[in-house]
Coordinates of C-alpha atoms and ligand atoms in Angstrom, one line a residue:
M1 CA 41.5 33.9 -18.3
T2 CA 39.5 30.7 -18.6
K3 CA 35.8 30.8 -19.5
A4 CA 34.9 29.7 -15.9
T5 CA 36.8 32.7 -14.5
N6 CA 35.1 34.9 -17.0
T7 CA 31.8 33.6 -15.9
T8 CA 32.6 34.1 -12.3
T9 CA 33.8 37.6 -13.0
A10 CA 30.8 38.3 -15.2
N11 CA 28.4 37.2 -12.5
R12 CA 30.2 39.3 -9.9
I13 CA 30.1 42.3 -12.1
K14 CA 26.3 41.7 -12.7
E15 CA 25.6 41.1 -9.0
D16 CA 27.6 44.1 -7.9
L17 CA 25.7 46.4 -10.3
I18 CA 22.3 45.0 -9.3
Q19 CA 23.2 45.5 -5.7
K20 CA 24.2 49.1 -6.4
I21 CA 20.9 49.6 -8.2
K22 CA 18.8 48.1 -5.4
S23 CA 20.5 50.1 -2.8
R24 CA 20.1 53.3 -4.9
Q25 CA 23.9 53.8 -4.7
A26 CA 24.1 53.4 -8.5
R27 CA 24.9 56.7 -10.3
V28 CA 22.5 57.3 -13.2
C29 CA 23.4 59.3 -16.3
V30 CA 20.5 60.5 -18.6
V31 CA 21.6 61.6 -22.0
G32 CA 19.0 64.0 -23.5
L33 CA 17.1 66.2 -21.1
G34 CA 13.9 66.6 -23.1
Y35 CA 10.3 65.6 -22.6
V36 CA 11.5 62.0 -21.9
G37 CA 14.9 62.5 -20.2
L38 CA 14.0 65.3 -17.7
P39 CA 10.9 63.6 -16.2
F40 CA 13.0 60.3 -16.0
A41 CA 15.9 62.1 -14.3
V42 CA 13.5 63.6 -11.7
E43 CA 11.8 60.2 -11.0
K44 CA 15.2 58.6 -10.4
A45 CA 16.5 61.4 -8.2
K46 CA 13.2 61.4 -6.2
V47 CA 14.0 57.8 -5.0
G48 CA 17.5 58.7 -4.1
F49 CA 19.6 58.0 -7.2
T50 CA 22.3 60.6 -8.0
V51 CA 21.6 61.7 -11.6
I52 CA 23.9 63.3 -14.1
G53 CA 22.0 64.8 -17.0
I54 CA 23.9 65.3 -20.3
D55 CA 22.4 67.6 -22.9
Q56 CA 24.3 69.2 -25.8
N57 CA 22.2 72.4 -25.3
P58 CA 24.1 74.5 -22.7
R59 CA 21.0 76.6 -22.0
R60 CA 19.1 73.5 -20.9
A61 CA 22.0 72.5 -18.7
Q62 CA 22.0 75.9 -17.1
Q63 CA 18.3 75.9 -16.6
V64 CA 18.4 72.4 -14.9
N65 CA 21.3 73.5 -12.6
A66 CA 19.2 76.6 -11.7
G67 CA 16.3 74.3 -10.9
I68 CA 14.2 75.8 -13.7
S69 CA 12.1 73.3 -15.7
Y70 CA 11.4 73.9 -19.4
I71 CA 9.2 70.7 -19.7
T72 CA 5.5 71.1 -19.0
D73 CA 5.3 67.8 -17.1
V74 CA 8.1 68.7 -14.7
P75 CA 7.3 71.5 -12.3
S76 CA 10.3 73.6 -11.2
S77 CA 9.1 73.1 -7.7
E78 CA 9.9 69.4 -8.1
L79 CA 13.2 69.9 -9.9
E80 CA 14.7 72.6 -7.8
P81 CA 14.9 70.8 -4.4
L82 CA 16.6 67.8 -6.2
V83 CA 19.2 70.0 -7.7
Q84 CA 19.7 71.7 -4.3
K85 CA 20.3 68.3 -2.7
G86 CA 22.9 67.5 -5.4
L87 CA 20.8 64.6 -6.7
I88 CA 20.5 66.1 -10.2
K89 CA 23.3 67.9 -12.1
A90 CA 23.4 68.7 -15.8
V91 CA 26.5 68.9 -18.0
T92 CA 27.1 69.2 -21.7
D93 CA 29.9 66.7 -22.2
F94 CA 30.6 63.0 -21.5
S95 CA 33.6 63.4 -19.2
L96 CA 31.5 62.1 -16.3
A97 CA 29.9 59.2 -18.2
S98 CA 32.4 56.7 -16.8
T99 CA 31.3 57.6 -13.3
A100 CA 27.8 56.4 -14.1
D101 CA 26.7 52.9 -13.4
V102 CA 23.6 53.2 -15.6
I103 CA 23.4 55.4 -18.8
V104 CA 20.0 56.0 -20.3
I105 CA 19.8 57.4 -23.9
C106 CA 16.8 59.7 -24.5
V107 CA 17.8 61.6 -27.6
P108 CA 15.5 62.4 -30.6
T109 CA 15.2 59.9 -33.5
P110 CA 13.8 62.1 -36.3
L111 CA 13.5 61.4 -40.0
T112 CA 15.7 62.9 -42.8
R113 CA 14.0 65.1 -45.4
N114 CA 13.3 62.0 -47.5
Q115 CA 11.6 60.0 -44.7
V116 CA 14.6 57.9 -43.7
P117 CA 15.5 57.2 -40.1
D118 CA 18.1 59.7 -38.8
L119 CA 20.1 58.1 -36.0
Q120 CA 22.8 60.7 -36.0
Y121 CA 22.1 61.7 -32.3
V122 CA 21.9 58.1 -31.1
I123 CA 25.2 57.3 -32.9
S124 CA 27.1 60.3 -31.7
V125 CA 25.9 59.7 -28.1
T126 CA 26.8 56.0 -28.3
E127 CA 30.3 56.8 -29.7
N128 CA 30.8 59.1 -26.7
I129 CA 29.6 56.4 -24.3
A130 CA 31.9 53.8 -25.9
R131 CA 34.9 56.1 -25.2
H132 CA 34.0 56.1 -21.5
L133 CA 32.6 52.6 -21.2
R134 CA 33.9 50.5 -18.3
P135 CA 33.0 47.2 -16.7
G136 CA 29.9 47.3 -14.6
Q137 CA 27.7 49.6 -16.6
L138 CA 24.2 49.2 -18.0
I139 CA 23.4 51.1 -21.2
S140 CA 19.7 51.6 -22.0
L141 CA 18.3 53.1 -25.2
E142 CA 14.9 54.7 -24.7
S143 CA 14.6 56.6 -28.0
T144 CA 11.9 55.2 -30.3
T145 CA 13.6 53.4 -33.2
Y146 CA 13.3 50.5 -35.6
P147 CA 13.7 46.9 -34.4
G148 CA 17.4 46.0 -34.6
T149 CA 18.9 49.5 -33.7
T150 CA 20.2 48.4 -30.3
E151 CA 21.9 45.2 -31.6
E152 CA 22.9 46.4 -35.0
V153 CA 24.0 50.0 -34.4
L154 CA 24.7 50.5 -30.7
L155 CA 26.3 47.1 -29.9
P156 CA 29.1 47.3 -32.6
L157 CA 29.9 50.9 -31.5
L158 CA 30.2 49.8 -27.8
Q159 CA 32.2 46.7 -28.7
R160 CA 34.9 49.1 -30.0
S161 CA 35.8 49.6 -26.3
G162 CA 37.1 46.0 -26.2
L163 CA 34.6 45.2 -23.4
K164 CA 32.2 42.3 -23.8
V165 CA 28.5 42.7 -23.6
E166 CA 26.7 40.4 -21.1
E167 CA 30.0 40.0 -19.2
D168 CA 31.6 43.4 -18.7
Y169 CA 28.6 45.6 -19.4
F170 CA 24.9 45.3 -20.2
L171 CA 22.8 46.7 -23.0
C172 CA 19.0 47.0 -23.3
H173 CA 16.2 48.8 -25.1
S174 CA 13.3 50.2 -23.0
P175 CA 11.0 52.4 -25.1
E176 CA 9.9 55.6 -23.6
R177 CA 6.1 55.9 -23.2
V178 CA 5.5 59.5 -22.5
D179 CA 2.3 61.2 -23.4
P180 CA 3.2 64.9 -23.1
G181 CA 0.6 66.7 -21.0
N182 CA -1.0 63.5 -19.7
K183 CA -1.7 64.1 -16.0
R184 CA -3.0 60.6 -15.3
Y185 CA -0.2 58.5 -16.8
T186 CA 3.3 59.7 -15.9
T187 CA 6.9 58.2 -16.1
K188 CA 6.2 56.6 -12.7
N189 CA 2.9 54.7 -13.4
T190 CA 3.2 53.9 -17.1
N191 CA 4.0 50.2 -17.7
K192 CA 7.5 49.9 -19.0
V193 CA 8.7 47.3 -21.6
V194 CA 12.3 46.2 -21.3
G195 CA 14.3 43.9 -23.6
G196 CA 18.0 43.0 -23.2
V197 CA 20.6 41.9 -25.8
G198 CA 20.9 38.9 -23.5
P199 CA 19.5 37.4 -20.3
H200 CA 22.0 39.2 -18.0
S201 CA 21.3 42.6 -19.6
L202 CA 17.5 42.0 -19.1
E203 CA 18.1 41.0 -15.5
V204 CA 20.0 44.2 -14.7
A205 CA 17.7 46.4 -16.7
Q206 CA 14.6 45.0 -15.0
A207 CA 16.2 45.6 -11.6
F208 CA 16.9 49.2 -12.6
Y209 CA 13.5 50.1 -14.0
E210 CA 11.7 48.4 -11.1
Q211 CA 13.2 51.0 -8.7
T212 CA 10.8 53.7 -10.0
I213 CA 8.2 52.2 -12.2
E214 CA 5.3 50.2 -10.8
H215 CA 5.1 47.6 -13.6
V216 CA 8.0 46.5 -15.8
V217 CA 7.2 44.2 -18.7
P218 CA 10.2 42.0 -19.8
V219 CA 10.3 40.8 -23.4
S220 CA 12.7 38.3 -25.0
S221 CA 15.0 40.7 -26.8
A222 CA 15.9 44.4 -27.5
R223 CA 14.4 44.0 -31.0
A224 CA 11.1 42.9 -29.5
A225 CA 11.1 45.9 -27.2
E226 CA 11.8 48.2 -30.2
M227 CA 9.0 46.6 -32.2
V228 CA 6.6 47.0 -29.3
K229 CA 7.0 50.8 -29.4
V230 CA 6.9 51.4 -33.1
F231 CA 3.8 49.2 -33.2
E232 CA 2.2 51.4 -30.5
N233 CA 2.7 54.6 -32.5
T234 CA 1.8 52.9 -35.8
F235 CA -1.5 51.8 -34.1
R236 CA -2.3 55.4 -33.3
A237 CA -1.2 56.8 -36.7
V238 CA -3.4 54.2 -38.6
N239 CA -6.4 54.8 -36.4
I240 CA -6.1 58.5 -36.6
A241 CA -5.8 58.2 -40.4
L242 CA -9.0 56.0 -40.4
V243 CA -11.1 58.7 -38.7
N244 CA -9.5 61.4 -40.8
E245 CA -10.5 59.6 -44.0
L246 CA -14.0 59.1 -42.5
A247 CA -14.1 62.9 -41.9
I248 CA -13.4 63.5 -45.6
L249 CA -16.0 61.0 -46.7
C250 CA -18.6 62.4 -44.2
D251 CA -18.0 65.8 -45.6
K252 CA -18.7 64.6 -49.1
M253 CA -21.8 62.7 -47.9
G254 CA -23.2 65.6 -45.8
L255 CA -22.8 63.6 -42.6
N256 CA -21.5 65.0 -39.2
V257 CA -18.4 62.8 -38.6
W258 CA -18.4 63.8 -34.9
E259 CA -22.0 62.6 -34.4
V260 CA -21.1 59.4 -36.1
L261 CA -18.0 58.8 -34.0
D262 CA -19.6 59.8 -30.7
A263 CA -22.3 57.2 -31.4
A264 CA -19.8 54.6 -32.6
F265 CA -17.8 55.0 -29.4
T266 CA -20.8 54.2 -27.3
K267 CA -20.1 50.6 -28.2
P268 CA -18.8 49.2 -24.9
F269 CA -16.3 46.8 -26.5
G270 CA -14.2 46.3 -29.6
I271 CA -13.6 49.9 -30.4
L272 CA -11.2 52.7 -29.2
P273 CA -11.9 56.5 -29.5
F274 CA -9.9 58.4 -32.0
Y275 CA -11.0 61.7 -33.5
P276 CA -10.2 63.6 -36.8
G277 CA -8.2 66.8 -36.8
P278 CA -6.3 69.2 -39.0
G279 CA -3.5 66.7 -39.3
V280 CA -1.0 64.8 -37.0
G281 CA 1.8 66.6 -35.2
G282 CA 4.4 65.9 -32.5
H283 CA 7.7 64.2 -32.9
C284 CA 6.3 60.7 -32.6
I285 CA 3.2 59.8 -34.5
P286 CA 4.1 61.4 -37.8
I287 CA 7.6 60.0 -37.6
D288 CA 8.0 56.7 -35.7
P289 CA 5.9 54.5 -37.9
H290 CA 8.2 55.4 -40.8
Y291 CA 11.1 53.8 -38.9
L292 CA 9.3 50.5 -39.1
E293 CA 8.3 51.1 -42.8
W294 CA 11.9 51.7 -43.6
K295 CA 13.2 48.6 -41.8
A296 CA 10.5 46.4 -43.3
R297 CA 11.9 47.1 -46.8
E298 CA 15.1 45.4 -45.8
Y299 CA 13.0 42.2 -45.6
G300 CA 11.3 42.9 -48.9
F301 CA 8.1 43.8 -47.1
T302 CA 5.9 46.8 -47.8
T303 CA 4.0 48.0 -44.7
R304 CA 1.1 49.5 -46.7
F305 CA -0.9 50.6 -43.6
I306 CA 1.9 52.8 -42.5
G307 CA 2.4 54.4 -45.9
L308 CA -1.3 55.0 -46.4
A309 CA -1.9 56.3 -42.9
G310 CA 1.0 58.8 -43.3
E311 CA -0.4 59.9 -46.7
I312 CA -3.9 60.5 -45.3
N313 CA -2.7 62.3 -42.2
R314 CA -0.3 64.5 -44.2
R315 CA -3.2 65.4 -46.5
M316 CA -5.4 66.8 -43.7
P317 CA -4.0 70.4 -43.8
E318 CA -4.9 70.6 -47.5
F319 CA -8.4 69.4 -46.7
V320 CA -8.8 72.1 -44.0
R321 CA -7.5 74.7 -46.5
E322 CA -10.2 73.6 -49.0
K323 CA -12.9 73.7 -46.3
V324 CA -11.8 77.2 -45.3
H325 CA -12.3 78.3 -49.0
R326 CA -15.8 76.7 -49.0
T327 CA -16.8 78.1 -45.7
L328 CA -15.9 81.7 -46.7
N329 CA -17.5 81.2 -50.1
E330 CA -20.7 80.3 -48.3
V331 CA -20.7 83.8 -46.9
G332 CA -19.7 85.4 -50.2
K333 CA -16.1 86.1 -49.2
A334 CA -12.8 85.2 -50.9
V335 CA -9.9 83.9 -48.9
S336 CA -7.5 86.3 -50.6
R337 CA -9.5 89.2 -49.1
S338 CA -10.2 87.6 -45.7
K339 CA -8.8 88.0 -42.2
I340 CA -8.5 84.6 -40.5
L341 CA -7.9 84.1 -36.8
F342 CA -6.4 80.8 -35.8
I343 CA -7.1 79.4 -32.4
G344 CA -4.1 77.2 -31.5
M345 CA -0.7 76.6 -33.2
A346 CA 0.5 73.8 -30.9
Y347 CA 0.3 70.2 -32.2
K348 CA -2.1 69.2 -29.5
K349 CA -4.2 70.6 -26.6
D350 CA -2.7 72.2 -23.5
L351 CA 0.9 72.1 -24.7
G352 CA 3.1 74.7 -26.3
D353 CA 5.0 72.2 -28.5
C354 CA 4.7 73.1 -32.2
R355 CA 6.8 70.4 -33.8
E356 CA 5.2 69.1 -37.0
S357 CA 2.1 71.0 -36.0
P358 CA -0.6 70.8 -38.6
A359 CA -1.9 74.2 -37.5
I360 CA 1.2 75.8 -38.9
R361 CA 0.8 73.9 -42.2
V362 CA -2.8 75.1 -42.5
A363 CA -1.9 78.7 -41.7
E364 CA 1.0 78.7 -44.2
L365 CA -1.2 77.3 -46.9
L366 CA -3.8 80.1 -46.4
L367 CA -1.0 82.7 -46.4
E368 CA -0.1 81.3 -49.8
D369 CA -3.7 82.0 -50.7
K370 CA -3.2 85.6 -49.8
A371 CA -5.3 85.5 -46.6
E372 CA -4.4 87.8 -43.7
V373 CA -3.6 85.5 -40.8
L374 CA -3.4 86.1 -37.1
Y375 CA -3.4 83.6 -34.2
H376 CA -4.1 83.2 -30.6
D377 CA -2.4 80.4 -28.6
P378 CA -2.0 80.8 -24.8
H379 CA 0.9 78.3 -24.9
V380 CA 2.7 79.7 -27.9
D381 CA 3.9 83.3 -27.7
E382 CA 5.4 83.5 -31.2
I383 CA 5.8 81.4 -34.3
E384 CA 7.4 81.6 -37.7
L385 CA 5.0 81.2 -40.6
N386 CA 6.5 81.2 -44.1
G387 CA 9.6 82.7 -42.7
R388 CA 7.9 85.6 -41.0
L389 CA 7.5 86.0 -37.2
Y390 CA 4.0 86.2 -35.8
R391 CA 3.0 86.8 -32.2
S392 CA 0.0 85.4 -30.4
V393 CA -2.8 88.1 -30.2
P394 CA -4.9 88.6 -27.0
L395 CA -8.2 86.8 -27.4
E396 CA -10.6 89.8 -27.2
E397 CA -14.2 90.3 -28.4
E398 CA -13.2 93.1 -30.7
T399 CA -10.5 90.9 -32.4
V400 CA -12.9 88.0 -32.8
K401 CA -15.6 90.4 -34.3
G402 CA -13.1 91.9 -36.6
V403 CA -12.1 88.8 -38.6
D404 CA -13.9 87.1 -41.4
L405 CA -13.3 83.5 -40.1
V406 CA -12.1 81.8 -36.9
V407 CA -10.4 78.5 -37.4
I408 CA -10.0 76.3 -34.3
T409 CA -6.9 74.2 -34.9
T410 CA -5.9 73.2 -31.3
D411 CA -8.6 72.6 -28.7
H412 CA -6.8 74.1 -25.7
S413 CA -8.9 73.8 -22.5
S414 CA -8.4 77.4 -21.5
I415 CA -10.0 79.0 -24.5
D416 CA -13.3 80.8 -24.0
Y417 CA -15.2 79.0 -26.7
R418 CA -18.5 80.6 -25.7
M419 CA -17.1 84.0 -26.4
L420 CA -15.9 82.8 -29.8
V421 CA -19.3 81.4 -30.7
Q422 CA -21.0 84.6 -29.5
N423 CA -18.7 87.0 -31.4
A424 CA -17.1 85.3 -34.4
P425 CA -18.9 85.8 -37.7
V426 CA -18.2 82.2 -38.6
I427 CA -16.1 79.4 -37.1
L428 CA -14.4 76.4 -38.7
D429 CA -13.9 74.0 -35.8
T430 CA -11.5 71.2 -36.8
R431 CA -11.5 69.7 -33.2
N432 CA -15.2 69.9 -32.3
A433 CA -14.0 72.1 -29.4
T434 CA -17.3 74.0 -29.5
K435 CA -19.3 70.8 -28.7
G436 CA -22.1 71.7 -26.3
I437 CA -21.8 75.5 -26.7
A438 CA -25.2 77.0 -27.1
G439 CA -25.8 78.9 -30.3
R440 CA -23.2 77.2 -32.4
E441 CA -25.8 76.0 -34.9
G442 CA -25.5 78.1 -38.1
K443 CA -22.3 79.7 -36.7
V444 CA -19.9 76.8 -36.5
V445 CA -18.8 74.6 -39.4
L446 CA -17.3 71.3 -38.2
L447 CA -14.4 69.4 -39.9
Ligands
LIG1 N1 -4.5 63.2 -32.8 C1 -5.6 63.2 -33.6 N2 -6.7 62.4 -33.3 C2 -6.6 61.5 -32.2 C3 -5.4 61.5 -31.4 C4 -4.4 62.4 -31.8 O1 -5.7 64.0 -34.6 O2 -7.6 60.8 -32.0 C5 -3.4 64.1 -33.2 C6 -3.0 65.0 -32.1 O3 -3.8 66.2 -32.2 C7 -1.5 65.3 -32.4 C8 -1.1 64.0 -33.0 O4 -2.2 63.3 -33.4 O5 -1.4 66.3 -33.3 C9 -0.3 63.1 -32.0 O6 -1.0 63.0 -30.8 P1 -0.7 61.9 -29.7 O7 -1.2 62.2 -28.4 O8 -1.0 60.6 -30.3 O9 0.9 61.9 -29.8 P2 2.1 62.5 -28.8 O10 3.2 62.6 -29.7 O11 1.7 63.7 -28.1 O12 2.2 61.4 -27.7 C10 2.3 60.1 -28.2 C11 1.8 59.3 -27.0 N3 0.3 59.5 -27.0 C12 -0.6 58.7 -26.5 O13 -0.3 57.5 -26.3 C13 -1.9 59.3 -26.2 C14 2.2 57.9 -27.4 O14 1.8 57.6 -28.7 C15 3.7 57.9 -27.2 O15 4.0 57.4 -25.9 C16 4.4 59.2 -27.4 O16 3.7 59.9 -28.4 C17 5.8 59.0 -27.9 O17 6.7 59.6 -27.3 O18 6.0 58.1 -28.7

């Protein structure tokens, strides 16, 4: 075929796909039905797209097909009717991938044990997609990753199909921006950045995302879109590390870091609120910046802020452990003969997610110091600490009175902090969750 024919064909393929997308006739495949993929699938189905979800976990597929949501931000009452109408179906294999016009990849991008990007899930999914790739498809990578992944890893795998990107199929990166538990900003109203491997891919991707997201932000390439997201999470990691370092310094100087920060954040411009804590959890902030750190080394560049922020944030559980020892010493008790009640095991408030949770790290360190540990977390029924299973205890006055120390590690909204302050012998509050509770003076030690 001559180039001209190719161009004509390519344009027709692109126009046909855009038409299918705009008429909502396009079939959407979401790979990875986690905290990103499931809300995304629901948003697309709500506007009329038929969505096939692919998840390697058969239990997740069963739950989705039964209309049962396992993601806090997706009520089953929203999922179930869409499944009933046949707008969402979950499977565990890729046999239906070729029936999809748009395939969105929302699988995890963790780190290996030695802090190196682990793209095994992205690679295995892309290899499966390549086996089912056909003309007229848009492939979008949403997983957070280093700049270059879409063009350097996905594209060569997809090219194995013999199809040509920008002519037969289209490829983009559109980073997920999900803040788990955020009721104000959802998949629908969070601005979405999109970058294509070429202008045709960008055009198709923009048309797709504009169907359900209020504001789509095009950038010049997939690499730029990848950089946007790792920068966003690096920005958070560095600023959290800054206030964590300040907390350690204020502790040494006998200053109340929470008072200092609250006053600093009264400045109406040029500052953004971040607060110290027992460390940084979740599957994003402790991990994503190291994707950029790793890639920068390829250019002979050391991203010192990222390394330093990670070091400070990872050190916070040790700092809390040391403060527990000091707090108990103040009342003449040794950790090794103390009973400590943890309030919260999840990595952040009002969620049950414990991935990379600093609360777990603190509890395990104190178990190593021979403390007796129990915990209450309304969102976490049971947890493994140093290889042993613990169950959340009911939060009762007798329990609180019966321990030597209460450590607040996650500031869940539903906790009765007043009861804690009234009944606990002493509290180490790493989240300032007892702020404004009468009688906390002399009872509550702040991070
Ligand atoms: N944390 C602090 N101090 C702060 C803010 C957070 O100690 O001032 C801690 C939290 O307790 C938690 C950890 O940092 O343990 C991460 O919290 P997070 O809310 O920054 O991170 P995620 O993983 O729940 O969600 C983030 C998104 N959060 C926000 O933008 C508020 C965003 O960075 C990403 O869209 C998302 O990860 C992602 O998927 O990348």
